[in-house]
Short mmCIF file of C-alpha atoms in Angstrom, two decimals:
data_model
loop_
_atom_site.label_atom_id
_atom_site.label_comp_id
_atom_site.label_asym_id
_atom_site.label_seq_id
_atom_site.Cartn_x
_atom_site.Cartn_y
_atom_site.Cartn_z
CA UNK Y 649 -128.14 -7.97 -10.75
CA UNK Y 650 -127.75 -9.68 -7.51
CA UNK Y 651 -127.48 -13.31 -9.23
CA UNK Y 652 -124.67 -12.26 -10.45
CA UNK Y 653 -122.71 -11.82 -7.19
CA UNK Y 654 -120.56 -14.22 -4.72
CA UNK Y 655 -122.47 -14.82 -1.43
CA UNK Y 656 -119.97 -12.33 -0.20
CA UNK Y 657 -121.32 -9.44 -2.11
CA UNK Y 658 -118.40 -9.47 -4.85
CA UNK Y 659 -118.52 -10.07 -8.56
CA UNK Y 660 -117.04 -13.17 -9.55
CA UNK Y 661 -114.04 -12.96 -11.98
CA UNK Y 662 -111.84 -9.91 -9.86
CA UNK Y 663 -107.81 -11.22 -10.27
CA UNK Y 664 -105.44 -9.26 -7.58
CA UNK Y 665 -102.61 -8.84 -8.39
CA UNK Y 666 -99.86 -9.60 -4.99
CA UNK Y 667 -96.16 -8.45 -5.34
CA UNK Y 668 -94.38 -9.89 -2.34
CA UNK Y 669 -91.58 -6.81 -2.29
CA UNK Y 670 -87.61 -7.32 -3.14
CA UNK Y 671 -86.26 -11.80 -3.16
CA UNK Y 672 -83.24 -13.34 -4.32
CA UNK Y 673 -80.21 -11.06 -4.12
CA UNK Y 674 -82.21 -8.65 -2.82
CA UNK Y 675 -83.16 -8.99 1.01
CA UNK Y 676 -85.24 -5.74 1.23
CA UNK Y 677 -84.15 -4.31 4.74
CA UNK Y 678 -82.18 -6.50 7.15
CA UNK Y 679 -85.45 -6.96 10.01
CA UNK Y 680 -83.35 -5.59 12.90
CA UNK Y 681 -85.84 -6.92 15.50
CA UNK Y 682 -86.63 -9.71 13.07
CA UNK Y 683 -86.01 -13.36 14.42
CA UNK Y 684 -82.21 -14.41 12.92
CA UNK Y 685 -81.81 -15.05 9.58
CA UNK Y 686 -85.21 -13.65 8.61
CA UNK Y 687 -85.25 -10.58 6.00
CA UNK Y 688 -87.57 -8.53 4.85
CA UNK Y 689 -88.30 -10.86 1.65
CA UNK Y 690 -88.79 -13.66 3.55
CA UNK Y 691 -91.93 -11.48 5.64
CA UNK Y 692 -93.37 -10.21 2.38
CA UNK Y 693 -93.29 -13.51 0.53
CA UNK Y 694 -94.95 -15.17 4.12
CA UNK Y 695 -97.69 -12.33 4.46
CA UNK Y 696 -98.26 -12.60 0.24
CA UNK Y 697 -98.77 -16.65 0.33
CA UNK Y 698 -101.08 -16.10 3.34
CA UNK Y 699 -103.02 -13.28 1.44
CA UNK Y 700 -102.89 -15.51 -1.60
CA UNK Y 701 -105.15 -17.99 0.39
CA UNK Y 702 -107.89 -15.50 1.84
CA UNK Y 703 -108.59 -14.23 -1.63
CA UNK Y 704 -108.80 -17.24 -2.64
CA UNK Y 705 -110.95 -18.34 0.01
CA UNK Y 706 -113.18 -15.27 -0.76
CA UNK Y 707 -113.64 -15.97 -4.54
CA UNK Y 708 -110.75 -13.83 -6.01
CA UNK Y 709 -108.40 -15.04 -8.28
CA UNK Y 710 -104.76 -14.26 -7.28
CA UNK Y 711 -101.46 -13.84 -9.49
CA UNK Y 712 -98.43 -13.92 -7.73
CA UNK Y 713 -95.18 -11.70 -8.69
CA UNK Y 714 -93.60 -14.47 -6.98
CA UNK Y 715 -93.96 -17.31 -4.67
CA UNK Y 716 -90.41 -18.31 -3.99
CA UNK Y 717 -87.09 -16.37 -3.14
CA UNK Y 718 -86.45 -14.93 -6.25
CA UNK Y 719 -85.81 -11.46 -7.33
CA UNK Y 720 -88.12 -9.89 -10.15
CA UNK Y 721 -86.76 -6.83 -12.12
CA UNK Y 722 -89.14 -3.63 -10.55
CA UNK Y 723 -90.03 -2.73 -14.10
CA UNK Y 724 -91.42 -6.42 -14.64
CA UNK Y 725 -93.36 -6.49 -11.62
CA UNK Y 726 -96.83 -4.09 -12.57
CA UNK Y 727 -96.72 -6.37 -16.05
CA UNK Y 728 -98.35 -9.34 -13.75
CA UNK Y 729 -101.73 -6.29 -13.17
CA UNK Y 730 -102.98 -5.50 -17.06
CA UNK Y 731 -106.19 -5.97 -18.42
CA UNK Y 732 -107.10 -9.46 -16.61
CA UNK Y 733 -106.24 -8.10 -13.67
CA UNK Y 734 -107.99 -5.24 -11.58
CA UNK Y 735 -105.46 -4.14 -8.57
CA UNK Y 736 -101.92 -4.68 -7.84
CA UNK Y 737 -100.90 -4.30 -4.30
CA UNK Y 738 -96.81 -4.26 -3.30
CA UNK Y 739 -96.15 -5.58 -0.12
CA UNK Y 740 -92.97 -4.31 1.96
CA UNK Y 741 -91.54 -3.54 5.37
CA UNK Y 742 -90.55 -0.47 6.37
CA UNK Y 743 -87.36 0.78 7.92
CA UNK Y 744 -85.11 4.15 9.31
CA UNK Y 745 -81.59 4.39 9.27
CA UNK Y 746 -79.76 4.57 12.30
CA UNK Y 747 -80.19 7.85 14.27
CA UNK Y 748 -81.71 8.77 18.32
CA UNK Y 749 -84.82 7.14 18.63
CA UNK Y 750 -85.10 5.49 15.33
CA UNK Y 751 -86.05 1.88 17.20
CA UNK Y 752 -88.90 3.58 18.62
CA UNK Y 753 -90.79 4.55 15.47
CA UNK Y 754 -93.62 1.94 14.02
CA UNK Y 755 -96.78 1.79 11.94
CA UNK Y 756 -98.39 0.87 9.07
CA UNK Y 757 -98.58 3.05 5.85
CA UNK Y 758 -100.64 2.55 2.66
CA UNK Y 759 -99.50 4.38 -0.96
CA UNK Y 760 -100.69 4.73 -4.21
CA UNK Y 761 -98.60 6.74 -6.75
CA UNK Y 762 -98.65 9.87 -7.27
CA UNK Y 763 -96.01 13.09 -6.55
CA UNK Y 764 -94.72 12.68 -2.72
CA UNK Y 765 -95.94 15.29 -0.89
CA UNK Y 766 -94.01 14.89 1.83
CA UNK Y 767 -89.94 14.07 2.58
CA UNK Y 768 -90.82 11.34 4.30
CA UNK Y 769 -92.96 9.79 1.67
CA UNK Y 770 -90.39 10.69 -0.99
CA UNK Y 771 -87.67 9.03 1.47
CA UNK Y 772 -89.80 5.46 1.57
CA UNK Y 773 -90.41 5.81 -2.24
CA UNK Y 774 -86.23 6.16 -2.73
CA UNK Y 775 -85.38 3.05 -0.57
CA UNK Y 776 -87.96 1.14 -2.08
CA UNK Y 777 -86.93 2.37 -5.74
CA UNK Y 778 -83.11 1.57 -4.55
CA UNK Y 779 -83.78 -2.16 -4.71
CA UNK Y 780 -83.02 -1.81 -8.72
CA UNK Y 781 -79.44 -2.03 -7.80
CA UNK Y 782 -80.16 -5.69 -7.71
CA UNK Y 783 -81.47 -6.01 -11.02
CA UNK Y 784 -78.84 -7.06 -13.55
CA UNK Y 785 -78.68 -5.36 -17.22
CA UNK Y 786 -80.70 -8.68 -18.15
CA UNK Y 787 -83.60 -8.18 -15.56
CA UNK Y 788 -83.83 -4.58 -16.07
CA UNK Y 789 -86.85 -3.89 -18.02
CA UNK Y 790 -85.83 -1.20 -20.27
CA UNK Y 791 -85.00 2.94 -18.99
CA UNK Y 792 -87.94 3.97 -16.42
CA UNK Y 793 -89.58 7.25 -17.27
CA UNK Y 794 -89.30 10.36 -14.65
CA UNK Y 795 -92.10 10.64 -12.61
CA UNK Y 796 -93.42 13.66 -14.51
CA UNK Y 797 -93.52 11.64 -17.39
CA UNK Y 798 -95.61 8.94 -15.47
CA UNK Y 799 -97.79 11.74 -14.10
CA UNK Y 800 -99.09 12.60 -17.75
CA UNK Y 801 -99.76 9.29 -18.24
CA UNK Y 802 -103.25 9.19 -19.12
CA UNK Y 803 -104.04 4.99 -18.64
CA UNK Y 804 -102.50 6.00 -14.91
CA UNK Y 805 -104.44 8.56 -14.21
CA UNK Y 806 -107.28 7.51 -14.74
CA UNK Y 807 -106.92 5.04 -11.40
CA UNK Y 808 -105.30 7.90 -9.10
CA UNK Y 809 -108.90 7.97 -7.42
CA UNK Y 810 -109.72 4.49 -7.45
CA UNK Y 811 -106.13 3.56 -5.79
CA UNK Y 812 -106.37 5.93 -3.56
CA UNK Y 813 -109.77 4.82 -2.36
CA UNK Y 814 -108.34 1.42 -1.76
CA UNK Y 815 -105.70 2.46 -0.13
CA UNK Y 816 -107.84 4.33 2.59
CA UNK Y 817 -110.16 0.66 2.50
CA UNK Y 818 -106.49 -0.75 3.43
CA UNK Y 819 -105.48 1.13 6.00
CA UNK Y 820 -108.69 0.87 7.09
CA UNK Y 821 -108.61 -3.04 7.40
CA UNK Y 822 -105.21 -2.84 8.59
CA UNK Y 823 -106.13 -0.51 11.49
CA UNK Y 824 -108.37 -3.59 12.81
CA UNK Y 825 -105.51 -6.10 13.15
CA UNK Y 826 -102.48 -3.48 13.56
CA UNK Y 827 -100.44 -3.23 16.73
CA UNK Y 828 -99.05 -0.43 15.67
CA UNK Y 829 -99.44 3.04 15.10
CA UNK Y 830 -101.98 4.26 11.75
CA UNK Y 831 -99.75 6.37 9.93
CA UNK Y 832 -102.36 6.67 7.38
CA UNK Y 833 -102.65 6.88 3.67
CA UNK Y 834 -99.40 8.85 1.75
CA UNK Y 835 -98.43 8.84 -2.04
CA UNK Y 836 -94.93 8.65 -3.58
CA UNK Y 837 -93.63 7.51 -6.57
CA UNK Y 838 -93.22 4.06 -6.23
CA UNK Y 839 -90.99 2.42 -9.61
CA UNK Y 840 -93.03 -1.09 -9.01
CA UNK Y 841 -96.75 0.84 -9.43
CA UNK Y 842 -95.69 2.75 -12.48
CA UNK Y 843 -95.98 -0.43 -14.73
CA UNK Y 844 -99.20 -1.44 -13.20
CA UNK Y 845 -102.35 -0.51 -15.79
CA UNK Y 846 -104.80 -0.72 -12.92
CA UNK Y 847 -105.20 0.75 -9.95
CA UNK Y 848 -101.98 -0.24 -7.59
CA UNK Y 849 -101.11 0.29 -3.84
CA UNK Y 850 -98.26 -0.63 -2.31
CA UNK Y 851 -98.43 -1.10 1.98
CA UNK Y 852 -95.60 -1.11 4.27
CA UNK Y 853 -96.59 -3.45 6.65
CA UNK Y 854 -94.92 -2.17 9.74
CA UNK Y 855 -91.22 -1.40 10.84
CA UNK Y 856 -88.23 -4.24 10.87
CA UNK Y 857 -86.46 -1.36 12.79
CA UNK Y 858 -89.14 -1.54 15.74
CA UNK Y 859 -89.20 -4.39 18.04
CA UNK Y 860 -92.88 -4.63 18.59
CA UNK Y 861 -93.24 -4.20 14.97
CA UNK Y 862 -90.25 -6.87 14.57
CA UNK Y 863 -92.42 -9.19 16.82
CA UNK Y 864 -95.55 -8.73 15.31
CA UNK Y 865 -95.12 -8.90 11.58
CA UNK Y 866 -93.15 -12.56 12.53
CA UNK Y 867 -96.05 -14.12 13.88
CA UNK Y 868 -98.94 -15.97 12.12
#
């Protein structure tokens, strides 16, 4: 009933859940063309508490993985998305090791989980998996399940087509405001969206190895 709708067209009461990727002892990637002294941790946690606002602003309720420079344990961070909550998105920046050309690649990328399909995709998913060499025995929450195990899971499942739908209304979005190139929407199996129990995307923002992309995700 339409009374029971924001002037915006949304139902009141939807909670996002916003995971600013890697903090703390872990910087994320080092932002080669990032200003100095600015890591990837500090550009997630920046874009996340601006994000934090214009939901806010819109009528959603936000919960934050974090809002300082801390680190939080991968398997913790899909615990902040359960029943109260009705999407996670994972916020990162994207990098290539060193090889010919590798400054020259940029773009924005949107994932939900699911089996990578491609090397590429199962390449992002491994460096973003990697930051659980951070986590100390204390932080780690517990032995992670193999991805086919996560696959089977039923409660998961059941939001493969709803995350992936957001994920296209993402990149979508993000194709408005990008510089960049659309490098569209790819699945992997990200560690941080198996814990989630809603539908969960995780964007990398652009490239810290790309100077345009460098410039551009440093700017307000």
């Amino acid at each position: 009933e339409p009374a029971a709708r924001l002037s915006n067209g949304l139902r009141p009461g939807h909670v996002v859940a916003v995971d600013p990727g890697h903090g703390g002892v872990d910087p994320g990637n080092p932002g080669t063309f990032f200003p100095r002294g600015v890591r990837e941790k500090d550009v997630t946690l920046k874009v996340g508490l601006l994000l934090r606002e214009e939901l806010k602003r819109r009528g959603v309720g936000v919960r934050m993985t974090r809002t300082s420079d801390t680190l939080i344990a991968l398997g913790d961070r899909g615990g902040y998305c359960t029943e109260a909550c009705d999407l996670f998105v994972s916020l990162h920046v994207n990098a290539l090791k060193r090889r010919p050309g590798y400054t020259y690649v940029r773009g924005y990328e949107t994932y939900f989980l699911a089996e990578a399909k491609t090397e590429e995709a199962a390449r992002v998913a491994q460096m973003e998996n990697d930051a659980i060499h951070f986590e100390t025995t204390a932080d780690a929450a517990g032995p992670i399940g193999g991805l086919d195990f996560i696959l089977k899971d039923l409660q998961l499942n059941e939001h493969l087509r709803e995350s992936a739908r957001v994920a296209e209304l993402v990149q979508k979005g993000l194709g408005g405001v990008h510089t960049g190139e659309n490098r569209g929407v790819k699945q992997a199996g990200f560690m941080v969206l198996t814990t989630a129990r809603r539908p969960a995307i995780l964007v990398e923002m652009g490239y810290g190895t790309n100077p345009q992309d460098g410039r551009f995700l440093t700017t307000a």
